[in-house]
GROMACS .gro file of C-alpha atoms in nm:
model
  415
    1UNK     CA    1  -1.390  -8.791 -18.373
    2UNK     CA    2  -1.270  -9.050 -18.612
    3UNK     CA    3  -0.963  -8.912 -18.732
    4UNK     CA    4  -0.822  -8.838 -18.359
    5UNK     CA    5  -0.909  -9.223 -18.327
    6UNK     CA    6  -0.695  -9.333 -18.665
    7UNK     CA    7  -0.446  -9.119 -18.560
    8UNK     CA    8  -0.387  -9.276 -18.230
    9UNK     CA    9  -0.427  -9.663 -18.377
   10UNK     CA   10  -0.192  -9.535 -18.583
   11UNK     CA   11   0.102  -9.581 -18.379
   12UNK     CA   12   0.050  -9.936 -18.352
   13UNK     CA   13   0.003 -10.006 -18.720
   14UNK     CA   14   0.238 -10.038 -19.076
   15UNK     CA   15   0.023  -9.926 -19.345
   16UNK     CA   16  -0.304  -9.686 -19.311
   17UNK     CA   17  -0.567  -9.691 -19.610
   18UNK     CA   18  -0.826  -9.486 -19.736
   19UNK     CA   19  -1.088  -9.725 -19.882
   20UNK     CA   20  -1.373  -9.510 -20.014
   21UNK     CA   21  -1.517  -9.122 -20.034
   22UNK     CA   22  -1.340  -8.839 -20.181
   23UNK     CA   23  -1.213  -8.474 -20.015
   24UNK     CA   24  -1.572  -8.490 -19.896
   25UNK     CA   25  -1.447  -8.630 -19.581
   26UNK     CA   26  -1.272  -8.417 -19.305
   27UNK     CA   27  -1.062  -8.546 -19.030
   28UNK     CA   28  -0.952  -8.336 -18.802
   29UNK     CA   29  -0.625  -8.429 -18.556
   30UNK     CA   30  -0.509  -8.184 -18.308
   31UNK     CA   31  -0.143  -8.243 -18.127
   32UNK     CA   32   0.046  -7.981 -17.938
   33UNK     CA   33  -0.022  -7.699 -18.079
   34UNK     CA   34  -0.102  -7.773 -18.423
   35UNK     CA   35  -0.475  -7.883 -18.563
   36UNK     CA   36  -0.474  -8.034 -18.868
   37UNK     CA   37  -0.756  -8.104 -19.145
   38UNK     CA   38  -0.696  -8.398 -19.361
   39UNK     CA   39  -0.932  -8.471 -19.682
   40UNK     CA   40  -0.798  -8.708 -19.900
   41UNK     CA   41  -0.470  -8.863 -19.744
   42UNK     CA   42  -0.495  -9.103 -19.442
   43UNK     CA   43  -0.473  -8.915 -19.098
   44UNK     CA   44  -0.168  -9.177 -19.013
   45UNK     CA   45   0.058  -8.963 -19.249
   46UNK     CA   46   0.109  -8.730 -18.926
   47UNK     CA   47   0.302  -9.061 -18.809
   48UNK     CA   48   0.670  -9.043 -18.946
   49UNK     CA   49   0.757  -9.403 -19.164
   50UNK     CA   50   0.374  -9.509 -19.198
   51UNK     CA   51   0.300  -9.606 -19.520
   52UNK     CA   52  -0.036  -9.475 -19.638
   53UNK     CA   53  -0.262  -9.603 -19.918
   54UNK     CA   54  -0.535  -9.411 -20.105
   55UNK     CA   55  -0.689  -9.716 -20.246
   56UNK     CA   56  -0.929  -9.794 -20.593
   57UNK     CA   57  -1.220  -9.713 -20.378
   58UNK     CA   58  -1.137  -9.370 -20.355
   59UNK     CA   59  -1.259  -9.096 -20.598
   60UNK     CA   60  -0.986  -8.839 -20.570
   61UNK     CA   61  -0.977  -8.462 -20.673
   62UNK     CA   62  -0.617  -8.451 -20.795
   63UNK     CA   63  -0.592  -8.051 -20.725
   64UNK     CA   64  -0.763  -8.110 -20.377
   65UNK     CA   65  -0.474  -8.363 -20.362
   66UNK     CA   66  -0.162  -8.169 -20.469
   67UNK     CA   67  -0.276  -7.899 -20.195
   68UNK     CA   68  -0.293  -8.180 -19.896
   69UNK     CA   69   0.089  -8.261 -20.004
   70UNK     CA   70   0.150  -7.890 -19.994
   71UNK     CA   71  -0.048  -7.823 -19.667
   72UNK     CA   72   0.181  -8.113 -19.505
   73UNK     CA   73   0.474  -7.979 -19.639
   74UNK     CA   74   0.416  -7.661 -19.478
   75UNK     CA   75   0.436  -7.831 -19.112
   76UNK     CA   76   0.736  -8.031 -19.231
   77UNK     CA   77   0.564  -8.356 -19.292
   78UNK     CA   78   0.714  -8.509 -19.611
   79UNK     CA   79   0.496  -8.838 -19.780
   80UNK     CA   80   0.774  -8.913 -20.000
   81UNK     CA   81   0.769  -9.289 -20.045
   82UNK     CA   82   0.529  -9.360 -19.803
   83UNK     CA   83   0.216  -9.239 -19.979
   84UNK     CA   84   0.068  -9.456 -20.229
   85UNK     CA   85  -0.226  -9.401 -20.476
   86UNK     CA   86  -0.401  -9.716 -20.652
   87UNK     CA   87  -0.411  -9.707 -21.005
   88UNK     CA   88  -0.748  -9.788 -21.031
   89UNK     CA   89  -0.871  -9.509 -20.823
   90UNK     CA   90  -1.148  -9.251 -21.034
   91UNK     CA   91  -1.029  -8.880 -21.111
   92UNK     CA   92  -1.281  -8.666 -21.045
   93UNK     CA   93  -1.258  -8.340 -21.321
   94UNK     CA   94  -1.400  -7.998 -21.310
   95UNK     CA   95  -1.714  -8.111 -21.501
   96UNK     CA   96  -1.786  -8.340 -21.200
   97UNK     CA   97  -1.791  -8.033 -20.976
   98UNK     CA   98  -1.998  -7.853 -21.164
   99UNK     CA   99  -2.222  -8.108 -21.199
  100UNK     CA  100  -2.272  -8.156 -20.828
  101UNK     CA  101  -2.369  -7.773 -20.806
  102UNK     CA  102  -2.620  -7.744 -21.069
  103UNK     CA  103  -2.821  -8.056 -20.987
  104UNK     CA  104  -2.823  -7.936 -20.615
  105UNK     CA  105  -2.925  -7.596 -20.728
  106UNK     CA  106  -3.211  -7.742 -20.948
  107UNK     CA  107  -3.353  -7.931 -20.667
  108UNK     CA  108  -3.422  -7.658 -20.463
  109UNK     CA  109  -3.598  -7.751 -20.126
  110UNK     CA  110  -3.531  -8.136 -20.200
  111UNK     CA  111  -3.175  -8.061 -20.252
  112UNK     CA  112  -2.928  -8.358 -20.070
  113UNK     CA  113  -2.693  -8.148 -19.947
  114UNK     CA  114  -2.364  -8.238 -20.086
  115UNK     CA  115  -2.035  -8.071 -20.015
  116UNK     CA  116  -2.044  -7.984 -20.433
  117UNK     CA  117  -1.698  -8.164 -20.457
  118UNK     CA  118  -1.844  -8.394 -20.746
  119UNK     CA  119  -1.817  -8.735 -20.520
  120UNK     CA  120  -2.145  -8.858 -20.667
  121UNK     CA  121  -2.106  -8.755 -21.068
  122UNK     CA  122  -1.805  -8.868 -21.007
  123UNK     CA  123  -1.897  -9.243 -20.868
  124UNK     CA  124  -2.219  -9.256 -21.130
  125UNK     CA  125  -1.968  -9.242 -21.367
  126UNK     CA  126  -1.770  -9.548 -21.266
  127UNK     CA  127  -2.102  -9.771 -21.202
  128UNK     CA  128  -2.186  -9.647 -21.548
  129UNK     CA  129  -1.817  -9.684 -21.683
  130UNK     CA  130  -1.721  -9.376 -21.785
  131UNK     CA  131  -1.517  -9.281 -21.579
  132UNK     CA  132  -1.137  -9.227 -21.600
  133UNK     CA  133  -0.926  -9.370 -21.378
  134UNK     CA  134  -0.529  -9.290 -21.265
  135UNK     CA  135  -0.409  -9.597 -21.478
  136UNK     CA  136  -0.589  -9.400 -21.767
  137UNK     CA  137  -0.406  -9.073 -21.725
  138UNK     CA  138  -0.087  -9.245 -21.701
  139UNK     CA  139  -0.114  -9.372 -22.080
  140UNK     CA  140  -0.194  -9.069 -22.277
  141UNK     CA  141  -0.321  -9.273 -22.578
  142UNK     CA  142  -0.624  -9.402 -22.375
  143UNK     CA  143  -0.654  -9.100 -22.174
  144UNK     CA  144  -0.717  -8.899 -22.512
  145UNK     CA  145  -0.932  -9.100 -22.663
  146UNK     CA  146  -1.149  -9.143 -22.287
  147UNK     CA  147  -1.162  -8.765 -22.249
  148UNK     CA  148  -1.262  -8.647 -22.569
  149UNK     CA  149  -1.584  -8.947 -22.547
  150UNK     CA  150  -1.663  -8.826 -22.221
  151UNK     CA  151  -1.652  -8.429 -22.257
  152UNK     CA  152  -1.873  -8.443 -22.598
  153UNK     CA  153  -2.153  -8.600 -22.332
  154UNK     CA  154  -2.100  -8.431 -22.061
  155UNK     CA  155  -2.152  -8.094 -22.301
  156UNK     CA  156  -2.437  -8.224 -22.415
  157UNK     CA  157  -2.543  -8.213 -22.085
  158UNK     CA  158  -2.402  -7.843 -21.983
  159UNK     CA  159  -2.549  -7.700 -22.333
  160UNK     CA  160  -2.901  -7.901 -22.311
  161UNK     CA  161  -2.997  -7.933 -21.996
  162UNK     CA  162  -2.816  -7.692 -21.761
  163UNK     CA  163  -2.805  -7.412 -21.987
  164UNK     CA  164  -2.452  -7.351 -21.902
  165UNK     CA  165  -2.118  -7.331 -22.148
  166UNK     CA  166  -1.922  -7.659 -22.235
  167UNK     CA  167  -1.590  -7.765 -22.093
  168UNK     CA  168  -1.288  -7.720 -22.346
  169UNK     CA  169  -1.116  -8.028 -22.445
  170UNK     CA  170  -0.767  -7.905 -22.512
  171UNK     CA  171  -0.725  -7.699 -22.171
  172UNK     CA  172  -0.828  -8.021 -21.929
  173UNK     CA  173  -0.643  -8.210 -22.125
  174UNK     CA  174  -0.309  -7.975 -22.098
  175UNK     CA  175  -0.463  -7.940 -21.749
  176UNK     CA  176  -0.443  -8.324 -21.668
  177UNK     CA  177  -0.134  -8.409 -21.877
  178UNK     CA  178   0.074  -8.126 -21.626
  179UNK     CA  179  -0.083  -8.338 -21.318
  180UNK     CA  180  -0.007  -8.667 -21.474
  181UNK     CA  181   0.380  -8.553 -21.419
  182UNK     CA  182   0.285  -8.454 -21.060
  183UNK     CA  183   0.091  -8.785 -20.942
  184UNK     CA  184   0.297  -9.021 -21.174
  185UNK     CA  185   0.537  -9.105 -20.873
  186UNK     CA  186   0.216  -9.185 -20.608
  187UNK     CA  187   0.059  -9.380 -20.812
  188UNK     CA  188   0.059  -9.800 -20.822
  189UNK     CA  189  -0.097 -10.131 -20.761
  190UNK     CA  190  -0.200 -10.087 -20.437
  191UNK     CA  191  -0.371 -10.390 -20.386
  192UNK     CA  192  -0.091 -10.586 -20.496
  193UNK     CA  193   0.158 -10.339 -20.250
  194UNK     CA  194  -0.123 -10.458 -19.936
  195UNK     CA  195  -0.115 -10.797 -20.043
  196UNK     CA  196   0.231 -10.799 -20.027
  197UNK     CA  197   0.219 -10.645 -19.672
  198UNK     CA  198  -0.042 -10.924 -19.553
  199UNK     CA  199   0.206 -11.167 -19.667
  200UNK     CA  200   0.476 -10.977 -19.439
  201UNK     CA  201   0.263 -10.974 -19.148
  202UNK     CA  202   0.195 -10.594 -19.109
  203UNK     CA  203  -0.053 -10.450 -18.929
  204UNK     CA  204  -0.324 -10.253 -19.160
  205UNK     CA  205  -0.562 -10.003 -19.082
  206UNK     CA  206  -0.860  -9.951 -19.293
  207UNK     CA  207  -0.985  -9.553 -19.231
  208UNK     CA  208  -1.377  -9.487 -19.311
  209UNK     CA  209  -1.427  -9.162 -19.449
  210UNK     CA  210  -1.804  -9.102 -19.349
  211UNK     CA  211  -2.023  -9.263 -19.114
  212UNK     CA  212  -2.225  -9.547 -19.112
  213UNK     CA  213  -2.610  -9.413 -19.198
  214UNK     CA  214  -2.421  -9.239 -19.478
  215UNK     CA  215  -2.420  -9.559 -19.684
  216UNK     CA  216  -2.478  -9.583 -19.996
  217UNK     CA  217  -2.694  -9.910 -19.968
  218UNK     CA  218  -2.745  -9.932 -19.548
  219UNK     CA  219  -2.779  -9.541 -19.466
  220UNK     CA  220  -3.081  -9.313 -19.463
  221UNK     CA  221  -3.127  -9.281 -19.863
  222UNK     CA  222  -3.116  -9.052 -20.083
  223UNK     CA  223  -2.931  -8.846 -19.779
  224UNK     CA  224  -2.625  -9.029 -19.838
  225UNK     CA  225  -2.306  -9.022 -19.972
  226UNK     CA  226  -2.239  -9.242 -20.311
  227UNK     CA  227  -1.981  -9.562 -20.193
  228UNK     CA  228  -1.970  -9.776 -19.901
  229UNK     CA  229  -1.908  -9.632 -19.615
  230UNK     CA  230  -2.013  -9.897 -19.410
  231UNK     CA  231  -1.667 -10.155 -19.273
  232UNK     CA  232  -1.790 -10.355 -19.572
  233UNK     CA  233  -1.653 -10.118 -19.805
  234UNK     CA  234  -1.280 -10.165 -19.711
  235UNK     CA  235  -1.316 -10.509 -19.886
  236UNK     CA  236  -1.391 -10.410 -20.193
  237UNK     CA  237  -1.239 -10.084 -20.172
  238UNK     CA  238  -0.880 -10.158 -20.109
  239UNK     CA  239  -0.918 -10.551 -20.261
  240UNK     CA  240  -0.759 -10.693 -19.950
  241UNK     CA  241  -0.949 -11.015 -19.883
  242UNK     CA  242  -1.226 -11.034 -19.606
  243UNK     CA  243  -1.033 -11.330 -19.423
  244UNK     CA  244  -0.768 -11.082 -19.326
  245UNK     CA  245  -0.984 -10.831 -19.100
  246UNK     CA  246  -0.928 -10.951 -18.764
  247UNK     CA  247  -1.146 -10.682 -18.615
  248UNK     CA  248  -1.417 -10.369 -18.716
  249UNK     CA  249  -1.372 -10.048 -18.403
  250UNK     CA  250  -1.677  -9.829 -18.419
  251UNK     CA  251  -1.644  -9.498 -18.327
  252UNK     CA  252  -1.927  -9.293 -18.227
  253UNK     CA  253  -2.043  -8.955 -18.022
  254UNK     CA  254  -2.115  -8.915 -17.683
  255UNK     CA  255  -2.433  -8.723 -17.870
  256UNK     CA  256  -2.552  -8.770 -18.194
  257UNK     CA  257  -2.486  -8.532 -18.522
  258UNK     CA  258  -2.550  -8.482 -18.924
  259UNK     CA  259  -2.419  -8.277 -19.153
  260UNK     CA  260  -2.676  -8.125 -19.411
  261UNK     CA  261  -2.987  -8.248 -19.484
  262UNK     CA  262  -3.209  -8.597 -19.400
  263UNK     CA  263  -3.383  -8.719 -19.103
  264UNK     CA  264  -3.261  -8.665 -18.799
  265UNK     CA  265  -3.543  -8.790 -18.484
  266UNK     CA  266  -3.316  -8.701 -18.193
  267UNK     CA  267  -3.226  -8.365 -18.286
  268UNK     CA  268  -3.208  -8.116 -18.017
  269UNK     CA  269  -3.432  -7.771 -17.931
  270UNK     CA  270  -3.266  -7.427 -18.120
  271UNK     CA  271  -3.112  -7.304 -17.785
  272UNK     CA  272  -2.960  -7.678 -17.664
  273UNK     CA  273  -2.818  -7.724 -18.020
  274UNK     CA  274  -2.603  -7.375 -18.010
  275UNK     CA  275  -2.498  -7.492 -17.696
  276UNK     CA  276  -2.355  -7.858 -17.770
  277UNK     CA  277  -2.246  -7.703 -18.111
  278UNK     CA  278  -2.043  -7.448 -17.943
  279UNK     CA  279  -1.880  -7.703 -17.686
  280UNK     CA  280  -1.807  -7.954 -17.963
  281UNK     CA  281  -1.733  -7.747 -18.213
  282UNK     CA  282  -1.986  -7.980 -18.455
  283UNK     CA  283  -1.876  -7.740 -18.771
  284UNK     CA  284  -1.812  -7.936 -19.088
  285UNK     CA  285  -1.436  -8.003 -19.152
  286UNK     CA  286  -1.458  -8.011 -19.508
  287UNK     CA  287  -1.757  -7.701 -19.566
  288UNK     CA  288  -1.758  -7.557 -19.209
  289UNK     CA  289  -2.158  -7.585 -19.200
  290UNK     CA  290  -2.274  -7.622 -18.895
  291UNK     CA  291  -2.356  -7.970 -18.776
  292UNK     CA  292  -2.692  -8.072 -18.663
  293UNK     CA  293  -2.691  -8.193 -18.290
  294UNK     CA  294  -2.952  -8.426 -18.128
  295UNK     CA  295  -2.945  -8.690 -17.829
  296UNK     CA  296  -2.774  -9.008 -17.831
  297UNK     CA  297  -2.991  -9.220 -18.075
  298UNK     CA  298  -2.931  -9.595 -17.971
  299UNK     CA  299  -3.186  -9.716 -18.260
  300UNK     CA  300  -2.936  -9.599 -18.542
  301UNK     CA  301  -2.609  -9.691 -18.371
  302UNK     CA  302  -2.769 -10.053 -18.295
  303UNK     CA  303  -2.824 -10.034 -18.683
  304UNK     CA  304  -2.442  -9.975 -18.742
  305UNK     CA  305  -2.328 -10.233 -18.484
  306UNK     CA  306  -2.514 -10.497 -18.679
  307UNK     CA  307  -2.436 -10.337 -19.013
  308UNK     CA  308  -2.061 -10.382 -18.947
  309UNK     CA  309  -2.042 -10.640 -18.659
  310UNK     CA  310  -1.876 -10.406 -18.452
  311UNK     CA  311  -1.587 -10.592 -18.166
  312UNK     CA  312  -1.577 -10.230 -17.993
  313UNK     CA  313  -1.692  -9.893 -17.984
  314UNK     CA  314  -1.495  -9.585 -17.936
  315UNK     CA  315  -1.714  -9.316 -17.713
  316UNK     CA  316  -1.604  -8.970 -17.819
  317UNK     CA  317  -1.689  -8.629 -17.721
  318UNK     CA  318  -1.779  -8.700 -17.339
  319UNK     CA  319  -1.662  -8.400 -17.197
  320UNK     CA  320  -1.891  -8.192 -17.405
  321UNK     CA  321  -2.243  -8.318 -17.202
  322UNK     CA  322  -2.056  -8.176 -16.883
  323UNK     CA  323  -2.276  -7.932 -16.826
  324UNK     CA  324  -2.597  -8.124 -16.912
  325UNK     CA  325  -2.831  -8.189 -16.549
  326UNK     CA  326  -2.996  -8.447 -16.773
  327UNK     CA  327  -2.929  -8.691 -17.084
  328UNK     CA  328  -3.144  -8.862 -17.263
  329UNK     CA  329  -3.100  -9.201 -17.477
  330UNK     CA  330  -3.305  -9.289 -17.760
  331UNK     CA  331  -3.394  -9.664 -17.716
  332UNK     CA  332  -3.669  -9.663 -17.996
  333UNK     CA  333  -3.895  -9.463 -18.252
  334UNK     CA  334  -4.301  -9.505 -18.218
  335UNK     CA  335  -4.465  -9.397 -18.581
  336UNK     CA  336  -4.867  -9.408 -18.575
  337UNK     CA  337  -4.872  -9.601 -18.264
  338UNK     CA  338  -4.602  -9.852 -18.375
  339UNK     CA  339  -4.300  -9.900 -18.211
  340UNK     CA  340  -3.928  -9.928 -18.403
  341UNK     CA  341  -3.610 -10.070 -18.275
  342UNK     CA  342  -3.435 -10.076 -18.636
  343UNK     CA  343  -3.413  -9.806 -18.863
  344UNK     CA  344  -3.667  -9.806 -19.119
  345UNK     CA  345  -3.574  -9.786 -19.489
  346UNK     CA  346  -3.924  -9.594 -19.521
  347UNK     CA  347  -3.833  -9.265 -19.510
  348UNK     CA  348  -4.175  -9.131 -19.423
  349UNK     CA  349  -4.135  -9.334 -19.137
  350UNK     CA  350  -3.819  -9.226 -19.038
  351UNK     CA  351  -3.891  -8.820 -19.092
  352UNK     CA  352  -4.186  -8.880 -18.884
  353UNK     CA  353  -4.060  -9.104 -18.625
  354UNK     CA  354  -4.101  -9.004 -18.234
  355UNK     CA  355  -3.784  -9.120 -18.037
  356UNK     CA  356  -3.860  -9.263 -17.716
  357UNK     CA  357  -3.646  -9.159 -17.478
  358UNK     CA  358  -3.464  -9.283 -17.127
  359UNK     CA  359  -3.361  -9.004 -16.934
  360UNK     CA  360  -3.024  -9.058 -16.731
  361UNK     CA  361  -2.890  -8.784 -16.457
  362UNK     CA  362  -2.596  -8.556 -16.596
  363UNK     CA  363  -2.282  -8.531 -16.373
  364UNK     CA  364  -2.224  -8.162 -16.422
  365UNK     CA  365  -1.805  -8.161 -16.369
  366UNK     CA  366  -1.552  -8.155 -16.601
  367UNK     CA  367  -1.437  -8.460 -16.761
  368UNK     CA  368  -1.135  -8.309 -16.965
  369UNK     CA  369  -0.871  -8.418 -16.674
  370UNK     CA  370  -0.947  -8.768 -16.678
  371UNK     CA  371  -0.734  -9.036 -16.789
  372UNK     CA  372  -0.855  -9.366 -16.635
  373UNK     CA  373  -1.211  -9.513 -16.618
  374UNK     CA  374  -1.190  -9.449 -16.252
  375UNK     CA  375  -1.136  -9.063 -16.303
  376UNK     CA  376  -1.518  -9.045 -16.431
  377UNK     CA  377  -1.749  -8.893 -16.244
  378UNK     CA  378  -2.023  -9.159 -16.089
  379UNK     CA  379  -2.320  -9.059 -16.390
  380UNK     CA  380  -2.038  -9.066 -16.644
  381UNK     CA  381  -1.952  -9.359 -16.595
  382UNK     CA  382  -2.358  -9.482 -16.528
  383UNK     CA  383  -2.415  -9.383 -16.882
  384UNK     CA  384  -2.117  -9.541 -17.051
  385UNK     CA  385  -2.193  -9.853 -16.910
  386UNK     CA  386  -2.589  -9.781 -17.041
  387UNK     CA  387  -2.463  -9.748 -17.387
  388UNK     CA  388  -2.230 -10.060 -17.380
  389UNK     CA  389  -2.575 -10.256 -17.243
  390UNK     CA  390  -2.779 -10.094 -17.467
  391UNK     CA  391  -2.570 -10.192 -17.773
  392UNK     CA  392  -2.389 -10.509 -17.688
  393UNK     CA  393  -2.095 -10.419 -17.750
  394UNK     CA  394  -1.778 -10.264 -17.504
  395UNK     CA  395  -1.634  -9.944 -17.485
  396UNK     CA  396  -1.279  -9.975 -17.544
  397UNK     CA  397  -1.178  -9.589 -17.531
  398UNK     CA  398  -1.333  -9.267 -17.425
  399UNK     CA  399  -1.228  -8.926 -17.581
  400UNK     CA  400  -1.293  -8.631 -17.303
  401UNK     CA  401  -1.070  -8.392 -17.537
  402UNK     CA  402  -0.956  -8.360 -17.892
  403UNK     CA  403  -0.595  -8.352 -17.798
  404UNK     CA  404  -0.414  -8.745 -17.791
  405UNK     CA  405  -0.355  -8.748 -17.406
  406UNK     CA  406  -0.685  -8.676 -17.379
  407UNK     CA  407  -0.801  -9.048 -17.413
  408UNK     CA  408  -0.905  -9.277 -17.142
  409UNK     CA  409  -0.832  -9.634 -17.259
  410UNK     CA  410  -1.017  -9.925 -17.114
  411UNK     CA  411  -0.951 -10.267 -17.020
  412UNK     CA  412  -1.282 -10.390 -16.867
  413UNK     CA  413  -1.081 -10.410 -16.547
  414UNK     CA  414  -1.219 -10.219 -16.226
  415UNK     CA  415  -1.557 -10.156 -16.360
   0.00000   0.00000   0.00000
């Protein structure tokens, strides 16, 4: 959903950034013909003279990286001098990886379920400061000295705890020197190349790499990911000031999903969840696991409204409850009698939660051909305008297809 949405504001912005996550995020854009998965680089690179930004918030896999370029290549889409990476940005290295495996594999049953990319090693290291970051690499006197500190702990770790053979110092660092040549001409101060375009009067675009109750600090913990994900995190993330952000677009399902493990109260019945995931095609873009699929919960997307004093929401994924005779809405969890209308930080509370439900009428016709609000079919539109009530906020576009065209934009006119 998101990265059709990024790709389609877009058009109407200068510079596109990247403020936090790692090539654990995938955002898919289809156009024509082509489908594209983006990890790492903002989805506005499809846009010809867009300058993107991978800013210091970013943890980035600099092989993951190299193979984006190359992907892009391939469909003759060139980010020569419009693709910037912040100096300040973490590397994540193969240790990192393997990290993220191990620990997931020694948790068994009470495993997280991470996409094993090494996002989180990677981010403990910065908040403990031992990380390496792109400025690093590019002096090899520092970067030395950095990695050879770091890999004698990090095989302490592999030898003593994991049981598992240590990294060699001389081949990442040959490794890393070859890439420093490759990523030498990306990298700069981007927060100094955004101020700069503030100052010019360009229009920005801050792109969110994972959803809301994936937050670090304001998701459903320890089933998160490990930086902000929440609109917060562009501040910090990209070092543009917070009297700059004129306005926060939330974009959401027309159903609700989660990828890997966690709580999940609205999730649908075995036979109901094939079917939505079939329709929507709810596979992971970045590990192809199947996404979990469950009703519309209201209780967590009031949570992210709040959370990130949303102006708008985008609606996506419509057409896919065409078929539906009913809908239900999740206005509230009850827990031993008590009734919730935030999401609890007790996670007992929120594994055992009870949604309570409104039930709404389906419309059962296709919604793929529309292209105003008016094109809706009567319950359509009955629900959209439930959600908007429900959440306080308006609907400002409505995806029926994962193609551009396939967009209904609204005014608030003729409704």
């Amino acid at each position: 959903g998101k990265g059709k949405i990024v790709d389609l504001l877009a058009r109407k912005s200068d510079y596109i950034v990247r403020y936090q996550g790692g090539n654990n995020a995938g955002h898919t854009v289809c156009f024509g013909k082509k489908k594209l998965v983006l990890h790492l680089i903002p989805s506005g690179i499809l846009h010809p003279k867009k300058i993107c930004v991978i800013a210091s918030g970013v943890v980035i896999d600099l092989k993951a990286f190299f193979e984006e370029i190359k992907m892009l290549s391939g469909h003759r889409i060139s980010v020569s001098n419009r693709l910037f990476v912040s100096d300040r940005a973490h590397i994540i290295f193969p240790f990192h990886r393997l990290i993220d495996q191990l620990r997931e594999e020694r948790k068994g049953s009470e495993k997280i379920g991470t996409t094993k990319k090494g996002i989180g090693p990677c981010y403990a290291d910065k908040a403990s400061r031992t990380g390496i970051r792109l400025a690093d690499l590019m002096n090899l006197r520092v970067f030395h000295k950095r990695l050879k500190v770091i890999l004698e702990e990090k095989n302490l770790i592999f030898r003593n705890i994991f049981h598992h053979s240590p990294f060699s110092f001389d081949q990442l660092y040959r490794m890393y020197c070859r890439y420093r040549s490759r990523v030498a001409p990306f990298v700069t101060d981007t927060s100094a190349l955004l101020a700069q375009a503030v100052q010019r009067g360009k229009r920005i675009l801050f792109e969110g790499a994972q959803g809301t109750l994936l937050d670090l600090d304001y998701g459903t913990y320890p089933y998160v990911t490990s930086s902000s994900a929440a609109a917060g995190g562009a501040i910090i993330g990209s070092g543009v000031s917070p009297t700059q952000i004129h306005e926060v677009i939330g974009v959401v399902k027309a159903y609700t999903t989660r990828v890997g493990e966690g709580p999940f109260p609205t999730e649908f019945s075995p036979s109901l969840m094939n079917h939505i995931r079939e329709r929507g095609e709810e596979y992971g873009a970045t590990t192809g696991r199947p996404r979990r699929c469950g009703w519309f919960d209201g209780v967590i997307v009031r949570h992210s409204v709040l959370v990130n004093g949303l102006g708008k929401i985008v609606v996506m994924k419509l057409d896919v409850l065409d078929q539906l005779s009913e809908i239900k809405i999740c206005v509230a969890y009850r827990y031993r009698g008590r009734q919730y209308h935030q999401v609890p930080a007790d996670l007992e509370v929120l594994e055992g939660a009870e949604p309570v439900y409104e039930v709404h009428p389906g419309w059962l016709e296709s919604t793929c051909s529309a292209r105003r609000w008016a094109d809706l079919p009567v319950n359509a539109r009955a629900y959209l305008k439930r959600l908007e009530s429900l959440l306080h906020v308006p609907i400002s576009m409505v995806s029926v297809g994962s193609e551009r065209r396939e967009t209904i934009f609204v005014d608030g006119t003729g409704r």
